[in-house]
């Protein structure tokens, strides 16, 4: 693998990547399974690109079981994470995830959303209270339809 022509600045961060590890089972309702892409392979990419930090995003393949993402964060070091959680998550679990480096919840509202629209206001309030953000992903053609809802949400919303 050739090194990039541009050198990454100090503190450079990959702000969205996924790990697919065969040690972790796909969710029962997963649309498909991605080929293995373990943290050990990403570590090589990260080193080649000169990235110091990373945000590991919970992939749809694992649903609300964030075990693979948490393990990847631990394996990579200097990592933060974005979980997929529904409104049944306990405050104790949010505390545990915060201690592990999670900082937001992914609402991927494309194709087959893992989380329903209806829980977005409640979850945004809970997350804002602990300093997390909502990472919101949808087809931009429908953004206008959701504008009022998104503007009403407390805390930080990343689109």
Coordinates of N, CA and C in Angstrom, one line a residue:
X1 N 0.8 -1.2 0.0 CA 0.0 0.0 0.0 C 0.9 1.2 0.0
X2 N 0.7 2.1 -0.9 CA 1.4 3.4 -1.0 C 0.9 4.3 0.1
X3 N 1.8 5.2 0.5 CA 1.5 6.2 1.5 C 0.8 7.3 0.8
X4 N -0.1 8.0 1.4 CA -0.8 9.2 0.8 C 0.2 10.3 0.5
X5 N -0.1 11.1 -0.5 CA 0.7 12.2 -0.9 C 0.6 13.3 0.1
X6 N -0.5 13.5 0.7 CA -0.7 14.5 1.7 C -0.6 13.9 3.1
X7 N 0.1 14.7 4.0 CA 0.3 14.2 5.3 C -0.8 14.7 6.2
X8 N -1.4 13.8 7.0 CA -2.4 14.2 7.9 C -1.9 15.1 9.0
X9 N -2.7 16.1 9.4 CA -2.2 17.0 10.4 C -2.3 16.3 11.8
X10 N -1.5 16.9 12.8 CA -1.6 16.3 14.1 C -3.0 16.2 14.6
X11 N -3.3 15.1 15.3 CA -4.7 14.9 15.8 C -5.7 14.5 14.8
X12 N -5.3 14.2 13.6 CA -6.3 13.9 12.6 C -7.2 12.7 13.0
X13 N -8.5 12.8 12.6 CA -9.5 11.8 13.1 C -10.3 11.3 11.9
X14 N -10.4 10.0 11.9 CA -11.4 9.4 11.0 C -12.7 9.4 11.7
X15 N -13.7 10.2 11.2 CA -14.9 10.4 12.0 C -16.1 9.4 11.7
X16 N -15.8 8.4 10.9 CA -16.9 7.5 10.6 C -16.3 6.2 9.9
X17 N -16.2 5.2 10.7 CA -15.8 3.9 10.2 C -16.5 2.8 10.9
X18 N -16.5 1.6 10.3 CA -17.2 0.4 10.8 C -16.2 -0.7 11.0
X19 N -16.4 -1.6 11.9 CA -15.7 -2.8 12.1 C -16.7 -4.0 12.0
X20 N -16.3 -5.0 11.2 CA -17.1 -6.2 11.0 C -16.2 -7.3 11.5
X21 N -16.6 -7.9 12.6 CA -15.7 -9.0 13.2 C -16.5 -10.3 13.3
X22 N -16.0 -11.3 12.7 CA -16.7 -12.6 12.7 C -16.9 -13.2 14.1
X23 N -16.2 -12.7 15.1 CA -16.4 -13.2 16.4 C -17.8 -12.7 17.0
X24 N -18.4 -11.8 16.3 CA -19.7 -11.3 16.8 C -20.8 -11.6 15.8
X25 N -21.9 -12.1 16.3 CA -23.0 -12.5 15.5 C -23.8 -11.3 15.0
X26 N -24.3 -11.5 13.8 CA -25.2 -10.5 13.2 C -26.5 -10.5 13.9
X27 N -27.2 -9.4 13.9 CA -28.5 -9.3 14.5 C -29.5 -10.2 13.6
X28 N -30.5 -10.8 14.3 CA -31.4 -11.6 13.6 C -32.1 -11.0 12.4
X29 N -32.3 -9.7 12.5 CA -33.0 -9.0 11.4 C -32.1 -8.2 10.5
X30 N -30.8 -8.6 10.5 CA -29.8 -7.9 9.6 C -30.2 -8.2 8.2
X31 N -30.2 -7.2 7.4 CA -30.5 -7.3 5.9 C -29.5 -8.2 5.2
X32 N -28.2 -8.0 5.6 CA -27.1 -8.8 5.0 C -25.9 -8.7 6.0
X33 N -24.9 -9.6 5.7 CA -23.7 -9.5 6.5 C -22.6 -9.1 5.6
X34 N -21.8 -8.2 6.1 CA -20.6 -7.6 5.4 C -19.4 -8.6 5.6
X35 N -18.5 -8.6 4.7 CA -17.3 -9.4 4.8 C -16.5 -8.9 6.0
X36 N -15.7 -9.8 6.6 CA -14.9 -9.4 7.8 C -14.0 -8.2 7.5
X37 N -14.0 -7.3 8.4 CA -13.2 -6.1 8.3 C -12.8 -5.7 9.8
X38 N -11.9 -6.5 10.3 CA -11.6 -6.3 11.7 C -10.7 -5.1 12.1
X39 N -10.7 -4.8 13.3 CA -9.9 -3.6 13.8 C -8.5 -3.8 13.5
X40 N -8.0 -5.0 13.5 CA -6.5 -5.2 13.2 C -6.2 -4.7 11.8
X41 N -7.1 -4.9 10.8 CA -6.9 -4.4 9.5 C -7.0 -2.9 9.4
X42 N -8.0 -2.4 10.1 CA -8.1 -0.9 10.1 C -6.9 -0.2 10.7
X43 N -6.4 -0.9 11.7 CA -5.2 -0.3 12.4 C -4.1 0.0 11.4
X44 N -3.9 -0.9 10.4 CA -2.9 -0.7 9.3 C -3.3 0.5 8.5
X45 N -4.5 0.6 8.1 CA -5.0 1.8 7.3 C -4.8 3.1 8.1
X46 N -5.2 3.1 9.4 CA -5.0 4.3 10.2 C -3.6 4.7 10.3
X47 N -2.7 3.7 10.5 CA -1.2 4.1 10.6 C -0.7 4.6 9.2
X48 N -1.1 4.0 8.1 CA -0.7 4.4 6.8 C -1.1 5.9 6.5
X49 N -2.4 6.2 6.9 CA -2.9 7.5 6.7 C -2.4 8.6 7.7
X50 N -1.8 8.1 8.8 CA -1.4 9.0 9.8 C -2.5 9.6 10.7
X51 N -3.5 8.8 10.9 CA -4.6 9.2 11.8 C -4.4 8.9 13.2
X52 N -4.6 9.8 14.1 CA -4.4 9.6 15.5 C -5.6 9.1 16.3
X53 N -6.8 9.5 15.8 CA -8.0 9.2 16.5 C -9.0 8.7 15.5
X54 N -10.1 8.0 16.1 CA -11.1 7.4 15.2 C -12.4 7.4 16.0
X55 N -13.5 7.5 15.2 CA -14.8 7.3 15.8 C -15.4 6.0 15.1
X56 N -15.6 5.0 15.9 CA -16.2 3.7 15.4 C -17.7 3.8 15.5
X57 N -18.3 3.6 14.3 CA -19.8 3.7 14.2 C -20.4 2.3 14.2
X58 N -21.4 2.1 15.1 CA -22.1 0.8 15.1 C -22.7 0.5 13.8
X59 N -22.4 -0.6 13.1 CA -23.0 -0.9 11.9 C -24.4 -1.5 12.0
X60 N -25.2 -1.4 11.0 CA -26.5 -2.0 11.0 C -26.5 -3.5 11.2
X61 N -25.5 -4.2 10.8 CA -25.4 -5.6 10.9 C -25.6 -6.1 12.3
X62 N -25.2 -5.4 13.3 CA -25.2 -5.8 14.7 C -26.4 -5.3 15.5
X63 N -27.3 -4.5 14.8 CA -28.5 -4.0 15.5 C -28.1 -3.2 16.7
X64 N -28.8 -3.5 17.9 CA -28.5 -2.7 19.1 C -27.5 -3.4 20.0
X65 N -26.9 -4.5 19.5 CA -25.8 -5.1 20.3 C -24.5 -4.5 19.9
X66 N -24.0 -3.6 20.8 CA -22.8 -2.8 20.5 C -21.5 -3.4 20.9
X67 N -21.5 -4.7 21.1 CA -20.3 -5.4 21.6 C -19.2 -5.3 20.6
X68 N -19.4 -5.5 19.3 CA -18.4 -5.4 18.3 C -17.7 -4.1 18.3
X69 N -18.6 -3.0 18.3 CA -18.1 -1.6 18.3 C -17.3 -1.3 19.5
X70 N -17.7 -1.8 20.7 CA -17.0 -1.5 21.9 C -15.6 -2.3 21.9
X71 N -15.6 -3.5 21.4 CA -14.4 -4.2 21.3 C -13.4 -3.5 20.3
X72 N -13.9 -3.0 19.2 CA -13.1 -2.3 18.2 C -12.5 -1.1 18.9
X73 N -13.3 -0.3 19.6 CA -12.8 0.9 20.3 C -11.6 0.5 21.2
X74 N -11.8 -0.5 22.0 CA -10.8 -1.0 22.9 C -9.5 -1.4 22.2
X75 N -9.7 -2.2 21.1 CA -8.6 -2.7 20.3 C -7.8 -1.5 19.6
X76 N -8.5 -0.5 19.2 CA -7.9 0.6 18.4 C -7.2 1.6 19.3
X77 N -7.8 1.8 20.5 CA -7.2 2.8 21.4 C -7.5 4.2 20.8
X78 N -7.5 5.2 21.7 CA -7.8 6.6 21.3 C -9.0 6.7 20.4
X79 N -10.1 6.0 20.8 CA -11.3 5.9 19.9 C -12.5 6.3 20.7
X80 N -13.4 6.8 20.0 CA -14.8 7.1 20.5 C -15.7 6.3 19.6
X81 N -17.0 6.2 20.1 CA -17.9 5.4 19.4 C -19.3 6.0 19.3
X82 N -20.1 5.6 18.3 CA -21.5 5.9 18.2 C -22.3 4.6 18.2
X83 N -23.2 4.5 19.2 CA -24.0 3.3 19.4 C -25.3 3.3 18.6
X84 N -25.9 2.2 18.6 CA -27.3 2.1 18.2 C -28.1 1.6 19.5
X85 N -28.9 2.4 20.0 CA -29.7 2.1 21.2 C -31.1 2.5 21.0
X86 N -32.0 1.7 21.6 CA -33.4 2.1 21.6 C -33.8 2.7 22.9
X87 N -35.1 3.1 23.1 CA -35.5 3.8 24.3 C -35.7 2.9 25.5
X88 N -35.3 1.6 25.4 CA -35.3 0.7 26.6 C -34.0 0.7 27.3
X89 N -33.0 1.4 26.7 CA -31.7 1.4 27.4 C -31.8 2.1 28.8
X90 N -31.1 1.5 29.7 CA -31.2 2.0 31.1 C -30.1 3.1 31.3
X91 N -30.3 3.9 32.3 CA -29.4 4.9 32.7 C -28.0 4.3 33.0
X92 N -28.1 3.1 33.7 CA -26.8 2.4 34.1 C -26.1 2.0 32.8
X93 N -26.8 1.5 31.8 CA -26.1 1.1 30.6 C -25.5 2.3 29.9
X94 N -26.2 3.5 29.9 CA -25.7 4.7 29.3 C -24.4 5.1 30.0
X95 N -24.4 5.0 31.3 CA -23.2 5.3 32.1 C -22.0 4.4 31.7
X96 N -22.3 3.1 31.6 CA -21.3 2.1 31.2 C -20.7 2.4 29.8
X97 N -21.6 2.7 28.9 CA -21.2 3.1 27.5 C -20.4 4.4 27.5
X98 N -20.8 5.3 28.3 CA -20.0 6.6 28.3 C -18.6 6.3 28.8
X99 N -18.5 5.5 29.9 CA -17.2 5.2 30.4 C -16.3 4.5 29.4
X100 N -17.0 3.7 28.5 CA -16.2 3.0 27.4 C -15.9 3.9 26.2
X101 N -16.4 5.1 26.2 CA -16.1 6.0 25.1 C -17.2 6.3 24.1
X102 N -18.4 5.8 24.3 CA -19.5 6.1 23.4 C -19.9 7.5 23.6
X103 N -20.3 8.2 22.6 CA -20.7 9.6 22.7 C -21.9 10.0 21.9
X104 N -22.6 9.0 21.3 CA -23.8 9.4 20.5 C -24.5 8.1 20.1
X105 N -25.7 8.4 19.5 CA -26.6 7.3 19.0 C -26.8 7.5 17.6
X106 N -26.7 6.5 16.8 CA -26.9 6.6 15.4 C -28.4 6.3 15.0
X107 N -29.0 7.2 14.4 CA -30.3 7.0 13.8 C -30.2 7.0 12.3
X108 N -30.1 5.8 11.8 CA -29.9 5.6 10.3 C -31.3 5.3 9.8
X109 N -31.8 6.4 9.2 CA -33.2 6.3 8.7 C -33.3 6.1 7.2
X110 N -32.5 5.2 6.7 CA -32.5 4.8 5.3 C -32.9 3.4 5.2
X111 N -33.6 3.0 4.1 CA -33.9 1.6 3.8 C -34.8 1.1 4.9
X112 N -34.1 0.3 5.8 CA -34.8 -0.3 6.9 C -34.3 0.2 8.2
X113 N -34.9 1.3 8.7 CA -34.3 1.9 10.0 C -34.4 0.9 11.1
X114 N -33.3 0.9 11.9 CA -33.2 0.1 13.1 C -34.1 0.7 14.2
X115 N -34.2 2.0 14.3 CA -34.9 2.7 15.3 C -36.1 3.4 14.7
X116 N -37.2 3.4 15.4 CA -38.4 4.2 14.9 C -38.3 5.7 15.1
X117 N -38.9 6.4 14.2 CA -38.9 7.9 14.3 C -39.5 8.3 15.7
X118 N -40.4 7.6 16.2 CA -41.2 8.0 17.4 C -40.3 8.1 18.6
X119 N -39.2 7.4 18.7 CA -38.3 7.5 19.9 C -37.3 8.6 19.8
X120 N -37.2 9.3 18.6 CA -36.1 10.3 18.5 C -36.2 11.4 19.5
X121 N -37.4 12.0 19.8 CA -37.4 13.1 20.7 C -37.0 12.7 22.2
X122 N -37.5 11.5 22.6 CA -37.2 11.0 23.9 C -35.7 10.7 24.0
X123 N -35.2 10.0 23.0 CA -33.7 9.7 23.0 C -32.9 11.0 23.0
X124 N -33.3 11.9 22.1 CA -32.5 13.2 22.0 C -32.4 13.9 23.4
X125 N -33.5 13.9 24.1 CA -33.5 14.5 25.5 C -32.6 13.7 26.4
X126 N -32.7 12.4 26.4 CA -31.8 11.6 27.3 C -30.4 11.8 27.0
X127 N -30.1 11.8 25.7 CA -28.7 11.9 25.3 C -28.1 13.3 25.5
X128 N -28.9 14.4 25.3 CA -28.5 15.7 25.6 C -28.1 15.9 27.1
X129 N -28.9 15.2 27.9 CA -28.6 15.3 29.4 C -27.3 14.7 29.8
X130 N -26.7 13.8 29.0 CA -25.4 13.2 29.4 C -24.3 13.7 28.4
X131 N -24.6 14.7 27.6 CA -23.6 15.2 26.7 C -23.3 14.4 25.4
X132 N -24.2 13.5 25.1 CA -24.1 12.8 23.9 C -24.8 13.5 22.8
X133 N -24.6 13.1 21.5 CA -25.4 13.6 20.4 C -26.1 12.6 19.6
X134 N -27.0 13.0 18.8 CA -27.7 12.2 17.9 C -27.0 12.3 16.5
X135 N -26.6 11.2 16.0 CA -26.1 11.1 14.6 C -27.2 10.7 13.7
X136 N -27.7 11.5 12.9 CA -28.9 11.3 12.1 C -28.5 11.2 10.6
X137 N -28.9 10.1 10.0 CA -28.6 9.8 8.6 C -29.9 9.5 7.9
X138 N -30.2 10.2 6.8 CA -31.4 9.9 6.0 C -31.1 10.4 4.6
X139 N -32.0 10.1 3.7 CA -32.0 10.6 2.3 C -32.3 12.1 2.4
X140 N -31.4 12.9 1.9 CA -31.6 14.3 2.0 C -32.8 14.9 1.3
X141 N -33.4 14.1 0.3 CA -34.6 14.6 -0.4 C -35.7 14.7 0.6
X142 N -35.7 14.0 1.7 CA -36.8 14.1 2.7 C -36.5 14.9 3.9
X143 N -35.4 15.6 3.9 CA -35.0 16.5 5.0 C -36.1 17.5 5.3
X144 N -36.7 18.1 4.3 CA -37.7 19.2 4.5 C -38.9 18.6 5.3
X145 N -39.2 17.4 5.1 CA -40.4 16.7 5.8 C -40.1 16.6 7.3
X146 N -38.8 16.5 7.6 CA -38.4 16.2 9.0 C -37.8 17.5 9.7
X147 N -37.8 18.6 9.0 CA -37.2 19.8 9.5 C -37.7 20.3 10.8
X148 N -39.1 20.3 11.0 CA -39.7 20.8 12.2 C -39.2 19.9 13.4
X149 N -39.3 18.6 13.2 CA -38.9 17.6 14.2 C -37.4 17.8 14.6
X150 N -36.6 17.9 13.6 CA -35.1 18.0 13.9 C -34.8 19.3 14.6
X151 N -35.5 20.4 14.2 CA -35.2 21.7 14.9 C -35.7 21.7 16.3
X152 N -36.7 20.8 16.6 CA -37.3 20.8 18.0 C -36.4 19.9 19.0
X153 N -35.5 19.2 18.5 CA -34.7 18.3 19.3 C -33.7 19.0 20.1
X154 N -33.6 18.6 21.4 CA -32.5 19.3 22.2 C -31.2 18.6 21.9
X155 N -30.1 19.3 22.4 CA -28.8 18.8 22.2 C -28.2 19.0 20.8
X156 N -27.2 18.2 20.6 CA -26.5 18.3 19.3 C -27.0 17.2 18.4
X157 N -27.3 17.7 17.2 CA -27.7 16.8 16.1 C -26.7 16.8 15.0
X158 N -26.1 15.7 14.6 CA -25.2 15.6 13.5 C -25.9 14.9 12.4
X159 N -26.0 15.6 11.3 CA -26.7 15.1 10.1 C -25.6 14.6 9.1

